[in-house]
Structures are given as structure tokens and as C-alpha cells.
PDB file of C-alpha atoms in Angstrom:
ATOM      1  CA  UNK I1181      -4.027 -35.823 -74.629  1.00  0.00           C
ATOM      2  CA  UNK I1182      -2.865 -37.825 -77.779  1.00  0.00           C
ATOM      3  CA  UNK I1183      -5.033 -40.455 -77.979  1.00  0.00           C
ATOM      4  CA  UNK I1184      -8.120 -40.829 -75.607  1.00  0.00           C
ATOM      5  CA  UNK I1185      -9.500 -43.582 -76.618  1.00  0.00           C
ATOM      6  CA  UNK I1186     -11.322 -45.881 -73.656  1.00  0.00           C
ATOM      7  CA  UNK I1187     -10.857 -43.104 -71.403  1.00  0.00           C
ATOM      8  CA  UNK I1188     -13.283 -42.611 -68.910  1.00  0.00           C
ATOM      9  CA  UNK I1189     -14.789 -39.084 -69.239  1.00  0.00           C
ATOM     10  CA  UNK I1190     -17.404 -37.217 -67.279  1.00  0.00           C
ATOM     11  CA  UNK I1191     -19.077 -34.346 -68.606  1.00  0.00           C
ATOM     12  CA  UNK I1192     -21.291 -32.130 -67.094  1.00  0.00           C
ATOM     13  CA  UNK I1193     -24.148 -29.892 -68.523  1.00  0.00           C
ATOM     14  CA  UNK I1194     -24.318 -33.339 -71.116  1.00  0.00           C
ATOM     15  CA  UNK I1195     -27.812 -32.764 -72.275  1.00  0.00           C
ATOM     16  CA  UNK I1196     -27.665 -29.776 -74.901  1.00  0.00           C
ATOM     17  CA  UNK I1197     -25.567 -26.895 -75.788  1.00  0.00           C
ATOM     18  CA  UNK I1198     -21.884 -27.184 -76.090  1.00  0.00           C
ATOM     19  CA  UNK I1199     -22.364 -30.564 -73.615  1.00  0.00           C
ATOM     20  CA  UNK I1200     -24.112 -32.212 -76.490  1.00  0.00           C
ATOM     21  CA  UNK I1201     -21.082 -31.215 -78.987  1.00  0.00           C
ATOM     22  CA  UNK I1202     -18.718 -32.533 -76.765  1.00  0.00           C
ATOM     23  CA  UNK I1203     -20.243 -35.405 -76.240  1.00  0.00           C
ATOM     24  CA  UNK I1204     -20.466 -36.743 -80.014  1.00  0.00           C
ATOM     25  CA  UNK I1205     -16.880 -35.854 -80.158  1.00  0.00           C
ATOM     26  CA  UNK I1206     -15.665 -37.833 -77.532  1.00  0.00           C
ATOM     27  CA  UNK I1207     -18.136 -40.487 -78.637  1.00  0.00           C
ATOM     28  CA  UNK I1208     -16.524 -40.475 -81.997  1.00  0.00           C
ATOM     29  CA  UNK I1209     -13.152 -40.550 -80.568  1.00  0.00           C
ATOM     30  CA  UNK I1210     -14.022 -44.160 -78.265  1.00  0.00           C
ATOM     31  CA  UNK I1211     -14.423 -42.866 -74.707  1.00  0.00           C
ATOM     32  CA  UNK I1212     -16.438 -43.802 -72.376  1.00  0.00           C
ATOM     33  CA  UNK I1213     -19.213 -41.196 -71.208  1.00  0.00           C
ATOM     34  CA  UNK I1214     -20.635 -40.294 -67.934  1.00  0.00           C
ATOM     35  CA  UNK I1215     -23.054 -37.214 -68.629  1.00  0.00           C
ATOM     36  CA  UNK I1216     -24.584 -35.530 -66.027  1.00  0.00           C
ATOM     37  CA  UNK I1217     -27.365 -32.702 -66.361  1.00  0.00           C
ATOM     38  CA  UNK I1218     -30.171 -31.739 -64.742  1.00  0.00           C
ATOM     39  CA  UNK I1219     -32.588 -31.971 -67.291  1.00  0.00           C
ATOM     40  CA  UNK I1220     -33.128 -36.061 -67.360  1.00  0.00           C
ATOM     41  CA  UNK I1221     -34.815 -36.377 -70.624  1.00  0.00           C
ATOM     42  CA  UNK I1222     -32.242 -34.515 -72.752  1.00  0.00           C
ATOM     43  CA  UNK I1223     -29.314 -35.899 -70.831  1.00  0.00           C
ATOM     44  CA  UNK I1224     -31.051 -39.912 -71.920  1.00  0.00           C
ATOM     45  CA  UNK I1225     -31.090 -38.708 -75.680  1.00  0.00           C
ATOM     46  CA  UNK I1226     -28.017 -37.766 -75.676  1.00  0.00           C
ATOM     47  CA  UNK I1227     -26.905 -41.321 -74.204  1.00  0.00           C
ATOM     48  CA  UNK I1228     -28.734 -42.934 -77.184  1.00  0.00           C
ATOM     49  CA  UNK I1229     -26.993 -40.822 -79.672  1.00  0.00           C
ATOM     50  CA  UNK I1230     -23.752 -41.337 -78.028  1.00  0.00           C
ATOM     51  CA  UNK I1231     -24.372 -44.857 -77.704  1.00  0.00           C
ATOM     52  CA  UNK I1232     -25.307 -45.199 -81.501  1.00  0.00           C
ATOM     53  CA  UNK I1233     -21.971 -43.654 -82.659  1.00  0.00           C
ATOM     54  CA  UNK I1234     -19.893 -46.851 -80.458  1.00  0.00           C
ATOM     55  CA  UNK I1235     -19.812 -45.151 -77.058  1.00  0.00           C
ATOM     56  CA  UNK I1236     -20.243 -46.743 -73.696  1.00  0.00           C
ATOM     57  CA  UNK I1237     -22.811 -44.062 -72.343  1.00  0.00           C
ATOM     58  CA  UNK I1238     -24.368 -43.752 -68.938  1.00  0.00           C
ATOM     59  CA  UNK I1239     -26.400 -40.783 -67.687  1.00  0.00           C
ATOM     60  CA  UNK I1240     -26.173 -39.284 -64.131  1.00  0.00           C
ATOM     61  CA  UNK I1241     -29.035 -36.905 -63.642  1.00  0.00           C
ATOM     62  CA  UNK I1242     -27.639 -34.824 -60.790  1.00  0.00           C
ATOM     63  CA  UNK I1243     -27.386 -31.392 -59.785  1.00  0.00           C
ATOM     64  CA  UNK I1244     -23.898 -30.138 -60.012  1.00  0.00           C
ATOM     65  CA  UNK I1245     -25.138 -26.884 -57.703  1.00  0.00           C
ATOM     66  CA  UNK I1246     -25.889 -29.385 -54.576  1.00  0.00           C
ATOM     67  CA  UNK I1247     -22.706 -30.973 -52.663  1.00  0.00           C
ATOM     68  CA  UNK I1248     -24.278 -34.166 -51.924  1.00  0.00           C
ATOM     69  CA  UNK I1249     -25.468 -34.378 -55.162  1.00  0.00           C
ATOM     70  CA  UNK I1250     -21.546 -34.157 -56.939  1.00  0.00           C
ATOM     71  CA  UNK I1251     -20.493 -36.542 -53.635  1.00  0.00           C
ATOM     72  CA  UNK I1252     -23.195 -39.013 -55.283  1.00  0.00           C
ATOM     73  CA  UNK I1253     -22.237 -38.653 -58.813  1.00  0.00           C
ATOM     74  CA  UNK I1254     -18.923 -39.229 -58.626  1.00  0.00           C
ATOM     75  CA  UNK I1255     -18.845 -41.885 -56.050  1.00  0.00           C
ATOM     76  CA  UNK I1256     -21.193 -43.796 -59.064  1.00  0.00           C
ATOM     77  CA  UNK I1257     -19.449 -42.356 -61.850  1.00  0.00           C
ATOM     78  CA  UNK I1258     -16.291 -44.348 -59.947  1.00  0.00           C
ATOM     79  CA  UNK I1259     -18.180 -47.279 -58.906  1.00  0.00           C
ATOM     80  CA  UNK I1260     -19.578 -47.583 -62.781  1.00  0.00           C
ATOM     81  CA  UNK I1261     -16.109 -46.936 -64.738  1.00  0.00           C
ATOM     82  CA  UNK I1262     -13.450 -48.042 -62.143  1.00  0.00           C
ATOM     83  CA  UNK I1263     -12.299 -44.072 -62.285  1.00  0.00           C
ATOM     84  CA  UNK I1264     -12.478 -40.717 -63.879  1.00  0.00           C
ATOM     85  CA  UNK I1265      -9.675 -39.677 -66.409  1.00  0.00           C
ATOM     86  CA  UNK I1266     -10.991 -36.689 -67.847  1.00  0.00           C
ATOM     87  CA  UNK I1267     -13.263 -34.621 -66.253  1.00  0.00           C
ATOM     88  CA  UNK I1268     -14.932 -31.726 -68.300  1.00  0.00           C
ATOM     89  CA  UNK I1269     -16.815 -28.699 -66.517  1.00  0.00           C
ATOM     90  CA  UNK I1270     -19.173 -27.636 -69.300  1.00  0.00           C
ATOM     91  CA  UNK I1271     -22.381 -27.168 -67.174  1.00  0.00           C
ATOM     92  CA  UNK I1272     -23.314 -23.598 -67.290  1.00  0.00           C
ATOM     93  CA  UNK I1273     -26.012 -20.945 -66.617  1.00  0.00           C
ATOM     94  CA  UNK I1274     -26.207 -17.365 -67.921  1.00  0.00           C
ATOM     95  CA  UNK I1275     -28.583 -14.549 -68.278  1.00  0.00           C
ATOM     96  CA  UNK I1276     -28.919 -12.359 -71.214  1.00  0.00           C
ATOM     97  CA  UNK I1277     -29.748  -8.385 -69.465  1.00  0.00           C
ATOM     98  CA  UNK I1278     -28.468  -5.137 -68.238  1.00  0.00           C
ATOM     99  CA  UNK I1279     -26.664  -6.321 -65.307  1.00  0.00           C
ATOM    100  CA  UNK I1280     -28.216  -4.127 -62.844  1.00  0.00           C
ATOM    101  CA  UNK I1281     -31.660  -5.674 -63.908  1.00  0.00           C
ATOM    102  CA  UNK I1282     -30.416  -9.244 -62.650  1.00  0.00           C
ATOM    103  CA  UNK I1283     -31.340 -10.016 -59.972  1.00  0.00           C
ATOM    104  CA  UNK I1284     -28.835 -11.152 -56.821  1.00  0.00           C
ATOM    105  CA  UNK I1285     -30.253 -14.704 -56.234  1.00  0.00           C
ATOM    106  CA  UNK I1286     -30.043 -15.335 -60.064  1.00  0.00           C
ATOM    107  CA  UNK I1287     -26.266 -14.018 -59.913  1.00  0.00           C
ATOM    108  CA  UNK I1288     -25.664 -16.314 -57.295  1.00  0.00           C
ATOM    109  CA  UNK I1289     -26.986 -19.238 -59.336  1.00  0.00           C
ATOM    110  CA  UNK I1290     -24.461 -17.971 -61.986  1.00  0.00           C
ATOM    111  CA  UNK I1291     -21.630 -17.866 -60.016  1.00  0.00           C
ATOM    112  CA  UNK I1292     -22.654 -21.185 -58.035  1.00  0.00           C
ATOM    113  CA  UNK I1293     -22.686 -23.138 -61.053  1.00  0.00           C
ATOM    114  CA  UNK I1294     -20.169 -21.804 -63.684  1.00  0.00           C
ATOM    115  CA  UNK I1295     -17.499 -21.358 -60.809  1.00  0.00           C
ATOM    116  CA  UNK I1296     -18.440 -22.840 -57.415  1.00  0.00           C
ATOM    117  CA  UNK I1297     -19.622 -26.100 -58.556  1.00  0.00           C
ATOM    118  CA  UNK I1298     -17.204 -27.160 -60.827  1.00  0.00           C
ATOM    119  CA  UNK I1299     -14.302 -26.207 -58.633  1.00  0.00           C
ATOM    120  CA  UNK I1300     -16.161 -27.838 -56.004  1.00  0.00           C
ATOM    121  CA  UNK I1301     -16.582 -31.391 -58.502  1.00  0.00           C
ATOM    122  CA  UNK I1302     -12.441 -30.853 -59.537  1.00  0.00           C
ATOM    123  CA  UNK I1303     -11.833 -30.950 -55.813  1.00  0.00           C
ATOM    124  CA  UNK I1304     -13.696 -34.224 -55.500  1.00  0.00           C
ATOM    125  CA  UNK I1305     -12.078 -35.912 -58.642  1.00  0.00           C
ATOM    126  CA  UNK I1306      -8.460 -34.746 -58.304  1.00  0.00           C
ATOM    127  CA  UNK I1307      -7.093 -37.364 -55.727  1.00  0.00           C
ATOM    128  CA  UNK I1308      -8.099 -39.994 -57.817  1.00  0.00           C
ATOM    129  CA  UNK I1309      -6.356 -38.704 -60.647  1.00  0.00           C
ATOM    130  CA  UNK I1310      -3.387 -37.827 -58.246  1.00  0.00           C
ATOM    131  CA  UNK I1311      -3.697 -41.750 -56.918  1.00  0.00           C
ATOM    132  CA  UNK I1312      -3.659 -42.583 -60.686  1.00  0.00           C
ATOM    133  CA  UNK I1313      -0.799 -40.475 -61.985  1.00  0.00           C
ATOM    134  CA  UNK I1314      -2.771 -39.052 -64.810  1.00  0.00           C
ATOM    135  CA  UNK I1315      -5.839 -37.144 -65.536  1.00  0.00           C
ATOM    136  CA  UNK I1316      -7.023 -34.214 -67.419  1.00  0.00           C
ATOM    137  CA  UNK I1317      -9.524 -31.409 -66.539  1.00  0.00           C
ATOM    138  CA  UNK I1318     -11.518 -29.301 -68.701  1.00  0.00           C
ATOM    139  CA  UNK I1319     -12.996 -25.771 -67.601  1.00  0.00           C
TER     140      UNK I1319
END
């Protein structure tokens, strides 16, 4: 990836964390953003800042977790930016404990959303990178 400028780029778990890093970075370096994150408040400031440093910036509030939800986000991620050239699974969940003390729905949620989910969204976006010829994902 030499030069990435007026790529389109998706980015999931966009509103905070490591998202929000990313996201000034590839702001700074003249992509275009889709962010997507659950938490619809954060994910809009993040737009704002991203927009402020040149960036075309659109937020997707979505919940990467839910297969009609990723169906919907990129099908409007497409229908906004023509297509998706990079995608980048950064949306992530994680608990802090003894392991035997967490419990099984909550390491379902883990696995469902820092493995499940963004193999599920890579499955979705890879045969219009494959249609394209190029295309870069980011786990």
C-alpha cells in the first residue's frame, strides 16, 4: 500500500480506542472514511475530527455482531463510495479477569466480535475487491 490516498476505507470499532488512531491517520493520509461503531455519539465525533483534518467522513452506526446489520453497512458503505478498497477489522471486545470467572455468554461476545464478525464482514467485501483487482484487508 504505497500511496492510499482517495482510497475508500472502512473501519470498524471507529469511535475510540485504536479505531480513533486509525482514523486520524488515514484522515491525514487523504482517504475517504466509512466508520462504523456501535456507540453513535463517539463514532459522529470522530467524523468531525476526521472531517476537520481534509477527510471525506461518513459514519455507519451498525452492529458488526448482527448479519443483517454488516449486509446493511456495506451495501451503504458501497452505495455511498462506489466501493470498498481497504477494509480494516479493528472493532473489538475484551474482558480483563481470571478466565474461569468469565462468564460463557460474555466469551461468546468475545469470540463473536473479534473473530466471527469480522471474518463474517471480509466475506462480504472480498468479491468486490476480487471484481476490482485490488484491495487490502486489515485484521
Amino acid at each position: 500500500m504505497d500511496n492510499i490516498k482517495g482510497k475508500n476505507v472502512l473501519v470498524t470499532g471507529g469511535s475510540r480506542g485504536l479505531g480513533l488512531y486509525i482514523a486520524r491517520w488515514l484522515a491525514r493520509e487523504g482517504v475517504n472514511l466509512a466508520l462504523t461503531a456501535r456507540s453513535e455519539d463517539a463514532l459522529g465525533e470522530t467524523v468531525l475530527e476526521c472531517t476537520r483534518l481534509g477527510a471525506k467522513a461518513i459514519a455507519y452506526p451498525a452492529d458488526i455482531t448482527d448479519q443483517a446489520s454488516r449486509e446493511t453497512l456495506v451495501e451503504q458503505v458501497i452505495s455511498d463510495f462506489g466501493s470498498i478498497d481497504i477494509l480494516v477489522n479493528n472493532a473489538g471486545v475484551e474482558w480483563v479477569a481470571e478466565f474461569a470467572s468469565i462468564e460463557p455468554d460474555d466469551i461468546q461476545a468475545m469470540v463473536m466480535t473479534n473473530l466471527l464478525s469480522p471474518m463474517m464482514l471480509t466475506r462480504l467485501v472480498l468479491p468486490g475487491m476480487l471484481k476490482q483487482g485490488s484491495g487490502h484487508i486489515l485484521n
